[in-house]
Coordinates of C-alpha atoms in Angstrom, one line a residue:
Chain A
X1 CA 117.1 59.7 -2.2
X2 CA 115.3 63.1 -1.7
X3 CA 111.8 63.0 -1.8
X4 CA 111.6 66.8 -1.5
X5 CA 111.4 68.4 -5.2
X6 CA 113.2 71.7 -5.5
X7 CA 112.3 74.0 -8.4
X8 CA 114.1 73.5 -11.5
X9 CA 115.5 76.6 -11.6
X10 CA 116.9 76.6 -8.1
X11 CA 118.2 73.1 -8.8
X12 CA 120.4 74.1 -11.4
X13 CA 121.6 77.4 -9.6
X14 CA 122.5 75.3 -6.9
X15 CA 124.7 72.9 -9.2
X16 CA 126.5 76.1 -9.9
X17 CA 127.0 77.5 -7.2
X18 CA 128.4 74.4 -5.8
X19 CA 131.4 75.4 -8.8
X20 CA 134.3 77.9 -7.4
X21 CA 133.4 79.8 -10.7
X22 CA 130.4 80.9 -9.7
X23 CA 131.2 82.0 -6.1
X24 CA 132.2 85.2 -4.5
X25 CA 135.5 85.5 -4.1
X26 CA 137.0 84.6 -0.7
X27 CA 138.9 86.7 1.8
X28 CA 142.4 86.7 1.6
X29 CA 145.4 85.8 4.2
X30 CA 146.0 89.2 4.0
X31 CA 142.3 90.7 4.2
X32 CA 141.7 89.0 7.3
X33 CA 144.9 90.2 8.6
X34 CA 144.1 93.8 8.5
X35 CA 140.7 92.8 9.9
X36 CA 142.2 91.9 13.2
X37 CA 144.4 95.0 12.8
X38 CA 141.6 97.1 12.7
X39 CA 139.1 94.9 14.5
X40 CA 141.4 93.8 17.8
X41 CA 144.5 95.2 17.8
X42 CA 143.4 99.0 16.8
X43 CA 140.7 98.8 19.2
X44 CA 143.3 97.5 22.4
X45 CA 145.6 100.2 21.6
X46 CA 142.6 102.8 21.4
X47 CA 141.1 101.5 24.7
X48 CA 144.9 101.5 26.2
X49 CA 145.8 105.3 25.0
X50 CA 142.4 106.5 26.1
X51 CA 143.1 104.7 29.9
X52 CA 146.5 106.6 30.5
X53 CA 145.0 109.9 29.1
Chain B
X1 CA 112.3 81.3 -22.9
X2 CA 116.0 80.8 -21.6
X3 CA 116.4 84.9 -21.3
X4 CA 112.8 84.5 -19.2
X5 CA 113.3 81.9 -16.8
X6 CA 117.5 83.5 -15.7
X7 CA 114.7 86.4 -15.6
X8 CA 112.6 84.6 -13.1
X9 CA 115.7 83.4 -11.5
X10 CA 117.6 86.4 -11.3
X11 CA 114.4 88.2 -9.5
X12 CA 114.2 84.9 -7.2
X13 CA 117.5 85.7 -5.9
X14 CA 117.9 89.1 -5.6
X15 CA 114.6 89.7 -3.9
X16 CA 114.3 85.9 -2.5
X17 CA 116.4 83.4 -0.8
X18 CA 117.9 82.1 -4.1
X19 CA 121.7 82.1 -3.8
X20 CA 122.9 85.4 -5.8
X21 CA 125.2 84.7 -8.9
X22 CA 128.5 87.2 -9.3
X23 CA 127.3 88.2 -13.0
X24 CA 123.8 89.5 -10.6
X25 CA 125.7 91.3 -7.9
X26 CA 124.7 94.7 -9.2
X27 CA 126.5 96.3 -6.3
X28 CA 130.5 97.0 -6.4
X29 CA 132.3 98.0 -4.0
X30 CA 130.7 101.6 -3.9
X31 CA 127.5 100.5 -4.1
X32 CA 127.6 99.1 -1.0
X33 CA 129.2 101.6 0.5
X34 CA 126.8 103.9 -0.1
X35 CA 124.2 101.2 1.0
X36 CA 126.2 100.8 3.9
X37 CA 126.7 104.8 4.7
X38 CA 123.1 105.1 4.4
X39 CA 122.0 102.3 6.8
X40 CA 125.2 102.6 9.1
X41 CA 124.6 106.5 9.8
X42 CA 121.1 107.0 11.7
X43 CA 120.1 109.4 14.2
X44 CA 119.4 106.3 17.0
X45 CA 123.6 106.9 17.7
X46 CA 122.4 110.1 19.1
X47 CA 120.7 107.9 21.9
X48 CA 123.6 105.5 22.0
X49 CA 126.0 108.6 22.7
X50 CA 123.6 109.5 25.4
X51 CA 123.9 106.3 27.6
X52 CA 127.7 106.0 27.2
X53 CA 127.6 109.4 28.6
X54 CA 126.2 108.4 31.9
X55 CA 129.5 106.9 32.8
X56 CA 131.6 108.6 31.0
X57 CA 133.3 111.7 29.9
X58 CA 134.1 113.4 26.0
X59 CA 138.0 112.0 26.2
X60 CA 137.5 109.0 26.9
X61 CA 134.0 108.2 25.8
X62 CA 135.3 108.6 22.6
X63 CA 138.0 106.3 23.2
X64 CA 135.8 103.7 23.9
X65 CA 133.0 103.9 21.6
X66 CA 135.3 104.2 18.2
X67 CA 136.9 101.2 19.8
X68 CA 133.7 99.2 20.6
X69 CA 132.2 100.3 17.5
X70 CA 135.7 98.2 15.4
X71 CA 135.4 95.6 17.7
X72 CA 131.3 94.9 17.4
X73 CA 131.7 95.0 13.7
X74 CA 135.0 93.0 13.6
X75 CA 132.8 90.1 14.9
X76 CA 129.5 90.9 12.4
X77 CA 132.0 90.7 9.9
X78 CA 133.8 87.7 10.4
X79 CA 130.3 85.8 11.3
X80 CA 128.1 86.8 8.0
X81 CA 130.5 88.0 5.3
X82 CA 132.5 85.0 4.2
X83 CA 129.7 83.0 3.8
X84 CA 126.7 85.3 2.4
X85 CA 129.5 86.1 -0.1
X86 CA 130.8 83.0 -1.2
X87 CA 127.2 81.6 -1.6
X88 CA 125.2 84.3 -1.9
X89 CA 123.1 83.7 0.4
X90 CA 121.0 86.2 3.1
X91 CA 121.2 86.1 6.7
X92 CA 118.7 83.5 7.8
X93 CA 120.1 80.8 4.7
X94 CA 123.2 81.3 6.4
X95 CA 122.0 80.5 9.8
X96 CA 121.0 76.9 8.4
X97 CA 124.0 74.9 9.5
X98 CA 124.0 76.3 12.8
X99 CA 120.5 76.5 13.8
X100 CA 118.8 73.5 11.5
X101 CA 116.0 73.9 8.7
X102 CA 113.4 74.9 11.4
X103 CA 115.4 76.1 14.1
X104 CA 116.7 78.9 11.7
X105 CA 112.9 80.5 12.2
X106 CA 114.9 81.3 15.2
X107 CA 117.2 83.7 12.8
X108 CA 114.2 84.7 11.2
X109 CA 112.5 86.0 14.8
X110 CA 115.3 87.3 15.7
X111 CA 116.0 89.6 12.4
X112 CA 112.4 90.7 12.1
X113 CA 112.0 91.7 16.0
X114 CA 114.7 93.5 15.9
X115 CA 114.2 95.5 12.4
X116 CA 110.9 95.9 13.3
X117 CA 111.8 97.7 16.4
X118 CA 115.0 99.4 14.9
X119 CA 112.1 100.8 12.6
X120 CA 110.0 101.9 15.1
X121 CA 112.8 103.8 17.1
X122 CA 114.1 105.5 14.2
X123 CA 110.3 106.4 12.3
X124 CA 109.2 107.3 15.8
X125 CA 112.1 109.7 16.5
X126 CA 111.8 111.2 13.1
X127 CA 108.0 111.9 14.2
X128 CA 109.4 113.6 17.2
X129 CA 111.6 115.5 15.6
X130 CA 109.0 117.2 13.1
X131 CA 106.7 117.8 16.1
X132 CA 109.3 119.4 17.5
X133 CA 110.4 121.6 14.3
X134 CA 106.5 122.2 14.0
X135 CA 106.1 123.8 17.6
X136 CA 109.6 125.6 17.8
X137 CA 108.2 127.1 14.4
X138 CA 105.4 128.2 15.8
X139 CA 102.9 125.9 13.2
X140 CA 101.3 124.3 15.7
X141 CA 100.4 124.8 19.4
X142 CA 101.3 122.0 22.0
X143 CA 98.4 119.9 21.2
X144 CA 99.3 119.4 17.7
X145 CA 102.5 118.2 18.2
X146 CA 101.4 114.5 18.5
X147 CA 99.3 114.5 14.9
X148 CA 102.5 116.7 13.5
X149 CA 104.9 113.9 14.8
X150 CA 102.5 110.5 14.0
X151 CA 101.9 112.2 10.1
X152 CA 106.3 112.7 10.3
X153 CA 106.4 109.1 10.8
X154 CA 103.7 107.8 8.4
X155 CA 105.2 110.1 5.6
X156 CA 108.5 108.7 6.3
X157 CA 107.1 104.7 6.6
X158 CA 105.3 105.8 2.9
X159 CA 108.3 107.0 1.6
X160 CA 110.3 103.7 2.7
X161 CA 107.8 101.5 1.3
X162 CA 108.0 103.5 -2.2
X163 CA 111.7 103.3 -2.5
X164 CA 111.7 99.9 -1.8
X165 CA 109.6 99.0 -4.7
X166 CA 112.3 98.8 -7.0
X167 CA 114.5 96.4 -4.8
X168 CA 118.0 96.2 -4.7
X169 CA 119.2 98.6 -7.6
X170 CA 117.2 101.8 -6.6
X171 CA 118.4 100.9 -3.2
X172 CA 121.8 101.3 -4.2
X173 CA 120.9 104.2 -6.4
X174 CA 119.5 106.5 -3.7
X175 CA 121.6 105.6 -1.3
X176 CA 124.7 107.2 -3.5
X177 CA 122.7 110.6 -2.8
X178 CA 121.4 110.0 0.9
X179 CA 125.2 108.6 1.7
X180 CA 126.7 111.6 0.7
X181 CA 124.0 113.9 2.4
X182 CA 123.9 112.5 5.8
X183 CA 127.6 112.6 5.7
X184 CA 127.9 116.2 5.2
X185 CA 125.2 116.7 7.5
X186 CA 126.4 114.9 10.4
X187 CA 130.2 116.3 10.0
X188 CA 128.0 119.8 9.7
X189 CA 126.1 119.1 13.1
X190 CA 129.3 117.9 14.7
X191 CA 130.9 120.9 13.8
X192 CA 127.9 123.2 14.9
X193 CA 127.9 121.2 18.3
X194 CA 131.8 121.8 18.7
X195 CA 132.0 125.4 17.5
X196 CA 128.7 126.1 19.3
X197 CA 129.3 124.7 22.8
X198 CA 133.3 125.0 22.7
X199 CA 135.7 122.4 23.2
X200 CA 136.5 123.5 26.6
X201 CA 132.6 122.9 27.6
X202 CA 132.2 119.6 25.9
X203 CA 136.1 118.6 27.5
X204 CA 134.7 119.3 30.5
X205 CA 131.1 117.8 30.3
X206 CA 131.5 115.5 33.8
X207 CA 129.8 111.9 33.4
X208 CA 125.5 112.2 34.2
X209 CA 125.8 108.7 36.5
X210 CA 129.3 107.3 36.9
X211 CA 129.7 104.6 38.8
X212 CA 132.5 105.9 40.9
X213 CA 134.8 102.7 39.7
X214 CA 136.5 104.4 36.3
X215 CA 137.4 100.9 34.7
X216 CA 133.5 99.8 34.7
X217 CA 132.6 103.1 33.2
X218 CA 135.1 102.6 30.7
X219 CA 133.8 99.2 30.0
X220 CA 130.6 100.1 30.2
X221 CA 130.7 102.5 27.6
X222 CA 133.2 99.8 25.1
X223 CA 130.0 97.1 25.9
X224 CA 127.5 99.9 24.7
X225 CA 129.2 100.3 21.2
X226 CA 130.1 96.5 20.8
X227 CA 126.8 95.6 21.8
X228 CA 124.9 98.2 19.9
X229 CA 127.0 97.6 16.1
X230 CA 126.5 93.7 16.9
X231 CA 122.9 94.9 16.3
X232 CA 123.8 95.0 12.5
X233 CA 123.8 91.0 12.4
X234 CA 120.6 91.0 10.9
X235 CA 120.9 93.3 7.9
X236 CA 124.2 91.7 7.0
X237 CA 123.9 88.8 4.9
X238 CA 120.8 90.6 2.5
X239 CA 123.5 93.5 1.6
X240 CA 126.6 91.9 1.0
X241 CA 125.6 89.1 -1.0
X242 CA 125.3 91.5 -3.7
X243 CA 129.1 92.4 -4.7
X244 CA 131.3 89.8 -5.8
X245 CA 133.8 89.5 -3.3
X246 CA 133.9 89.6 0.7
X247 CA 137.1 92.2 0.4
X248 CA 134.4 94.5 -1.4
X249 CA 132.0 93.6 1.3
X250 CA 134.3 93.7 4.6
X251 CA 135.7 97.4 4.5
X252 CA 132.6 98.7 3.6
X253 CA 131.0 96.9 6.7
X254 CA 134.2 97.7 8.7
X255 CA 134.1 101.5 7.9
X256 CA 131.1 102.3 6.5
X257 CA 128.3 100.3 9.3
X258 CA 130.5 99.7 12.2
X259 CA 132.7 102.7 12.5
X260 CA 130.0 105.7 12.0
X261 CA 127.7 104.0 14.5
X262 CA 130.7 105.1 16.9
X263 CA 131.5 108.5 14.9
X264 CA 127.8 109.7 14.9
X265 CA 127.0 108.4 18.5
X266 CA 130.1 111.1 19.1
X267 CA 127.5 113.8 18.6
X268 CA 125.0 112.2 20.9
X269 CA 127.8 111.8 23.6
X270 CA 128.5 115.2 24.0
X271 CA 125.5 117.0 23.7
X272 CA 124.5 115.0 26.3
X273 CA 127.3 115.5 28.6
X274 CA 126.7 119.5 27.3
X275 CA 122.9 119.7 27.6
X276 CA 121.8 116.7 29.3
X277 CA 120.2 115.8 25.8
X278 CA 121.2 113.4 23.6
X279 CA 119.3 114.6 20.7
X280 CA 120.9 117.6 19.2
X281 CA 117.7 119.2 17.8
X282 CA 116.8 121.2 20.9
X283 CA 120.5 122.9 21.0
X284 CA 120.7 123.0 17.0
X285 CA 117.2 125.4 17.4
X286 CA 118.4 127.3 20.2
X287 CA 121.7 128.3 18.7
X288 CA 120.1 128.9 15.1
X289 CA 116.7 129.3 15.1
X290 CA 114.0 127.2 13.5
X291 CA 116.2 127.1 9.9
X292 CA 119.1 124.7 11.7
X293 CA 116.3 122.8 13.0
X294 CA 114.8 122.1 9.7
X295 CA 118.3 120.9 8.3
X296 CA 118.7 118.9 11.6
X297 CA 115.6 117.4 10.6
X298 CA 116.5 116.7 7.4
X299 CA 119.3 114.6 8.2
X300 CA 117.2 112.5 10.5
X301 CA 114.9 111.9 7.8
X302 CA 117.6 111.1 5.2
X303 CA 119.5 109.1 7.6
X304 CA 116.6 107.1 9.6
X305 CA 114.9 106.3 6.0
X306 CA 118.1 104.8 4.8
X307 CA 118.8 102.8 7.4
X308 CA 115.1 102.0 7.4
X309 CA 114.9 100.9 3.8
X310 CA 117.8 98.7 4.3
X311 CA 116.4 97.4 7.4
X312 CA 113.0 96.7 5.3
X313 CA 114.4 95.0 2.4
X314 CA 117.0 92.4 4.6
X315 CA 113.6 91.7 6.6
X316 CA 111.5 91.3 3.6
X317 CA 114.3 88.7 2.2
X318 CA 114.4 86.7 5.6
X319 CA 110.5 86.7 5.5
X320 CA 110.4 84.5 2.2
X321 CA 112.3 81.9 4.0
X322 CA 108.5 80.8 5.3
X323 CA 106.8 79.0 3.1
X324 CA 103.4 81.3 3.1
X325 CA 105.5 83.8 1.5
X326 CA 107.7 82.1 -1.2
X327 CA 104.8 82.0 -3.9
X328 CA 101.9 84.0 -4.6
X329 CA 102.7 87.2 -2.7
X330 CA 104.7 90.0 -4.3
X331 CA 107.5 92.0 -3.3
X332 CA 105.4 95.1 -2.9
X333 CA 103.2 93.2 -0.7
X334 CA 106.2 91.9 1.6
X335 CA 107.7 94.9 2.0
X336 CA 104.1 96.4 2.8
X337 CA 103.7 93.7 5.8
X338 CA 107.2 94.3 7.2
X339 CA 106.4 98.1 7.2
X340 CA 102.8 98.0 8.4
X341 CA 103.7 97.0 11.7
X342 CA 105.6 100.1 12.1
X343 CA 103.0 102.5 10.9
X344 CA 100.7 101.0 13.4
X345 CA 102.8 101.4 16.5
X346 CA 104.5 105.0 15.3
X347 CA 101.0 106.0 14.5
X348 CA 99.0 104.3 17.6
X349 CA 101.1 103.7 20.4
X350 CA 104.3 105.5 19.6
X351 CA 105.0 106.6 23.8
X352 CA 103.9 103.0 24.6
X353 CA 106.6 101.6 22.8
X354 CA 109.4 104.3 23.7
X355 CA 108.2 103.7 27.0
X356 CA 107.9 99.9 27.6
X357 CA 110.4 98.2 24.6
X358 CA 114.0 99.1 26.4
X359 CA 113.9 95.8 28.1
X360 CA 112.9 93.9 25.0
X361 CA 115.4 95.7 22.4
X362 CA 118.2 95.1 25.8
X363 CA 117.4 91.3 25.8
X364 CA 116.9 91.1 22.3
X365 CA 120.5 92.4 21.5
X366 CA 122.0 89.9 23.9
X367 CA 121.0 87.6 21.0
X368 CA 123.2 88.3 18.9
X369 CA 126.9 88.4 20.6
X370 CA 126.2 84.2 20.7
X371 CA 125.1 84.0 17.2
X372 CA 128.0 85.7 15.8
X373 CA 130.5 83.0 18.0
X374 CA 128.0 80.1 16.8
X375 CA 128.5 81.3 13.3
X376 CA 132.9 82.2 13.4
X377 CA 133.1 78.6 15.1
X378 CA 131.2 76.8 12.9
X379 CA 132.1 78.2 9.2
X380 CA 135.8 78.7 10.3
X381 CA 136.8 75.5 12.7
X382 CA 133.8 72.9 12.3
X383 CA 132.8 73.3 8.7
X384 CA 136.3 74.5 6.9
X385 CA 134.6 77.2 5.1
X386 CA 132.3 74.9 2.9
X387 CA 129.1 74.6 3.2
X388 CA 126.6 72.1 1.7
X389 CA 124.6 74.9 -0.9
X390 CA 122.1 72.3 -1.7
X391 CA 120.8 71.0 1.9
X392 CA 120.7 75.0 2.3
X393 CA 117.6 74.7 0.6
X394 CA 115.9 71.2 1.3
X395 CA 113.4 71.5 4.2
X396 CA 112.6 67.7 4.7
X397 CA 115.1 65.1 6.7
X398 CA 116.9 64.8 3.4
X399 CA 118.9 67.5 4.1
X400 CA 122.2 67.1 6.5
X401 CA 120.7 70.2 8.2
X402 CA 117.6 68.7 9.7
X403 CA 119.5 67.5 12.8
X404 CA 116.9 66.3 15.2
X405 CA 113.2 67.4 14.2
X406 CA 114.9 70.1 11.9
X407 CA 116.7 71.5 14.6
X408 CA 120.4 71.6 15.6
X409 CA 120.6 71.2 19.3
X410 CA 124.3 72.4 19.3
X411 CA 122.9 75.8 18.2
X412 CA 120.3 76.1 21.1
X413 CA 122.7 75.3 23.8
X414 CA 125.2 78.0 22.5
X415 CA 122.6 80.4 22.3
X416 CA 121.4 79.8 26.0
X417 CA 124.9 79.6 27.3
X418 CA 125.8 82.8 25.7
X419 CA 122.7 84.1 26.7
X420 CA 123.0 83.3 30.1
X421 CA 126.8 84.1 30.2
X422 CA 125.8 87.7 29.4
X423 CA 122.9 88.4 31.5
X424 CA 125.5 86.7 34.5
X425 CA 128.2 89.6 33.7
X426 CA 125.6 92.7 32.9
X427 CA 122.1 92.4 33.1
X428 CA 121.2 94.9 29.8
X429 CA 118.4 96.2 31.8
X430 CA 119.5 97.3 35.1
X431 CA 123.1 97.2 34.1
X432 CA 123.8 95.4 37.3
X433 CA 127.0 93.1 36.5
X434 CA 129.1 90.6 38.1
X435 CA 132.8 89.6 38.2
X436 CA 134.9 90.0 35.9
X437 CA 132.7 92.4 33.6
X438 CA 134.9 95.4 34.8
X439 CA 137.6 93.5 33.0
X440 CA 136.2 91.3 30.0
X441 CA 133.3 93.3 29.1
X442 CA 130.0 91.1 28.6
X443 CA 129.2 90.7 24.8
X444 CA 132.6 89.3 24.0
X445 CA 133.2 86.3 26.6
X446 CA 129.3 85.5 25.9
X447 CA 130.3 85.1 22.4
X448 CA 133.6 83.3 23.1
X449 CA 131.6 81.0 25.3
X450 CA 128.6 80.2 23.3
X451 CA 131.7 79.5 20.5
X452 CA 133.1 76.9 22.5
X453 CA 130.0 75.7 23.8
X454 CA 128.6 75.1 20.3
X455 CA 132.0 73.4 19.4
X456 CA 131.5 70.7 22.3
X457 CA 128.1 70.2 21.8
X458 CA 128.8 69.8 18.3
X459 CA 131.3 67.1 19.0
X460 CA 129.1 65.4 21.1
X461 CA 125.7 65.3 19.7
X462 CA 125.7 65.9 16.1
X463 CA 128.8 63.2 15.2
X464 CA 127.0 61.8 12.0
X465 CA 124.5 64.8 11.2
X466 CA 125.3 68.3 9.7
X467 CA 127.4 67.6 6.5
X468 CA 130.3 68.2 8.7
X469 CA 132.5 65.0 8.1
X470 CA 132.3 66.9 4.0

């Protein structure tokens, strides 16, 4: 049982946010694709090019 | 009465703790990246161009620090988006599940040390700079410089604190204008500095203090940039939670924060390897007089108190996780205490600290290379992406973050064995390093290792705590 009260207010924000409707909307399959495109692999080849310059 | 208290609510959130709602993200997609330009470009690249270019040259300095600058962010990214965005939470609520419902005062120490010194650097330089512009002008003699350049930073700390009094939305509404004059500006100084100099000077610029062993320059000068833009941890969470969606928060972040921290640090790079100086001031006043060192000026002070302001508001939003500060003191009067701080030191003590806080911004960075792999670990593998929004929020042993004593002891050992992993491979001070930094660099095995460090000790210790059989 929680013995802790939480403001009203926050209480019911929390009700929801705990509903997909009222979230931010996620990353994709495809977002976090490109993320490692431009986060990893873009970086490697950057780091490989600028060795054999 | 209902219109008052979403009011009350809405203000809660956007200048608390309180998760943010989509209908209140007031942001977009261009709104942060103006936010994002504004705090991403800032004159302390100068400095971080000037260390790479002890080890290494123009070619492939700039090799390495575009890449290290993608790489650092990649990881910001992928440890503070998805979750700030789904929830709408800030940095330190985020931290919860990892660190407990006290240990995230961890978080908290962490954010406000290092935004308070971030702050410091930046207000101090832009003191500097006007002392400089002052005396090159001929307004003061040398022994007004250091009254020119502590008034430089107090105007600048005043003008912070007044643009933060409006919170989020005027922060988003200046920064449309600063994002697009710092851009100019720094393209414009970047063009001065390769027009002025000549590309055949800066192509030749040799290295101030190579090592003599090219692959640990090189990978010196990748850790610089990847440990420098992991530096953005802390302002993360505060800024993205207001758009609605992590794709409108991620490429922002990506191109806007990481990337320019790299693109900028390019002008400190080779005016170094050119002048010896990092700081382009000195060359922008020889080459045009005093007039190009007023508009080098102004960039710094458009730039620094951008990224200041967005420092200041993420730290004033961290600050009302303590309890002192959640009711009874208003936003004016937060923001006033996170900046205070920082007029006391620029104004007091401002070679004291440029002399004497390298070690403790070094160590302090180290920080955060295991709290990002704490984080990916535990949002991605451990929790599945969901997190338990209400225990977020209870501070008592009802929540399934209190762990032991409110403290997650998973958290502290991946800290330490990051920590310690790092320091083994390069100590950030004396940059002495051991096998096999020359071919891993040192802030991404610390992070991989505190990952799987956290992930065992979670396996281990916390099997019916942490919401994470949910």
């Amino acid at each position: 049982m929680t013995t802790e009260k939480l403001d009203p207010d926050l209480a019911r924000r929390l009700k929801l946010v705990d509903n997909p409707d009222y979230e931010g909307e996620p990353l994709t399959k495809k977002d976090y694709t490109l993320l490692v495109l431009a986060g990893i692999i873009l970086p490697l080849l950057l780091m490989v090019w600028g060795w054999q310059i | 009465m209902s219109t008052t208290m979403d009011s009350r609510a809405t203000h809660e959130a956007i200048e608390g703790t309180w998760p943010v709602l989509p209908k209140e993200r007031i942001w977009g997609a261009w709104g942060l990246t103006a936010v994002a330009i504004s705090a991403g470009v800032a004159a302390w690249s100068y400095m971080i161009g000037g260390y790479v270019a002890y080890y290494l040259d123009a070619v492939m300095g700039t090799y390495a620090m575009i890449a290290g600058s993608l790489v650092g962010m990649f990881f910001v990214v992928l440890a503070t988006i998805p979750c700030s965005v789904r929830y709408g939470v800030d940095t330190i609520t985020a931290s919860i599940p990892q660190f407990g419902v006290r240990g995230s005062y961890f978080s908290i120490f962490l954010q406000y040390a290092s935004i308070l010194g971030w702050n410091c650097l930046l207000l101090i330089l832009l003191g500097r700079a006007t002392g400089r512009i002052a005396l090159a002008a001929g307004w003061v003699g040398e022994s007004g410089v250091s009254t020119v350049s502590a008034l430089g930073s107090l105007a600048a700390i005043t003008v912070s604190w007044l643009l933060l009094r409006k919170g989020a939305e005027s922060i988003r509404n200046y920064s449309y204008f600063i994002s697009i004059i710092v851009t100019s500006l720094a393209l414009w100084i970047l063009y001065k500095l390769i027009t002025g100099f000549g590309t055949e000077a800066i192509l030749s610029g040799k290295p101030l203090a190579s090592s003599g062993d090219r692959l640990w320059d090189y990978t010196a000068g990748l850790e610089i940039l990847v440990a420098s833009v992991l530096s953005w941890w802390p302002y993360m969470g505060g800024i993205v939670r207001m758009v609605p969606s992590a794709r409108q928060a991620a490429w922002p972040a990506m191109l806007c924060m990481g990337l320019p921290t790299g693109v900028i640090s390019l002008i400190g790079l080779y005016s170094a390897l050119v002048t010896g100086d990092s700081d382009p001031t000195a060359w922008l006043i020889q080459f045009g007089g005093v007039y190009l060192g007023i508009g080098a000026l102004v960039f710094l002070a458009m730039a620094n108190i951008g990224t200041a302001v967005v420092g200041a508001y993420v730290a004033s939003i961290g600050l009302k996780q303590i309890p002192v500060f959640q009711k009874g003191v208003s936003w004016n009067w937060i923001t006033f205490i996170v900046l205070l701080p920082v007029a006391v030191i620029a104004v007091l003590i401002p070679n004291f600290f440029f002399d004497n806080t390298g070690s403790f911004f070094a160590f302090l960075g180290v920080f955060f290379a295991p709290v990002c792999g704490i984080q990916i670990v535990d949002y991605f593998l451990l929790r599945k992406q969901q997190v338990n929004s209400l225990g977020l929020y209870q501070t008592d042993t009802d929540s399934p973050y209190y762990f032991f004593g409110g403290i997650n002891p998973a958290g502290v050992l991946g800290v330490l064995a990051g920590f310690f992993s790092y320091v083994y491979l390069l100590n950030p001070v004396s940059y002495v390093s051991h096998a096999p930094f020359k071919y891993t660099s040192a802030s991404i095995p610390a992070l991989v290792i505190s990952a799987l460090v956290y992930y065992g000790a979670t396996k281990i210790l916390c099997r019916n705590m942490g919401d994470y059989n949910n």
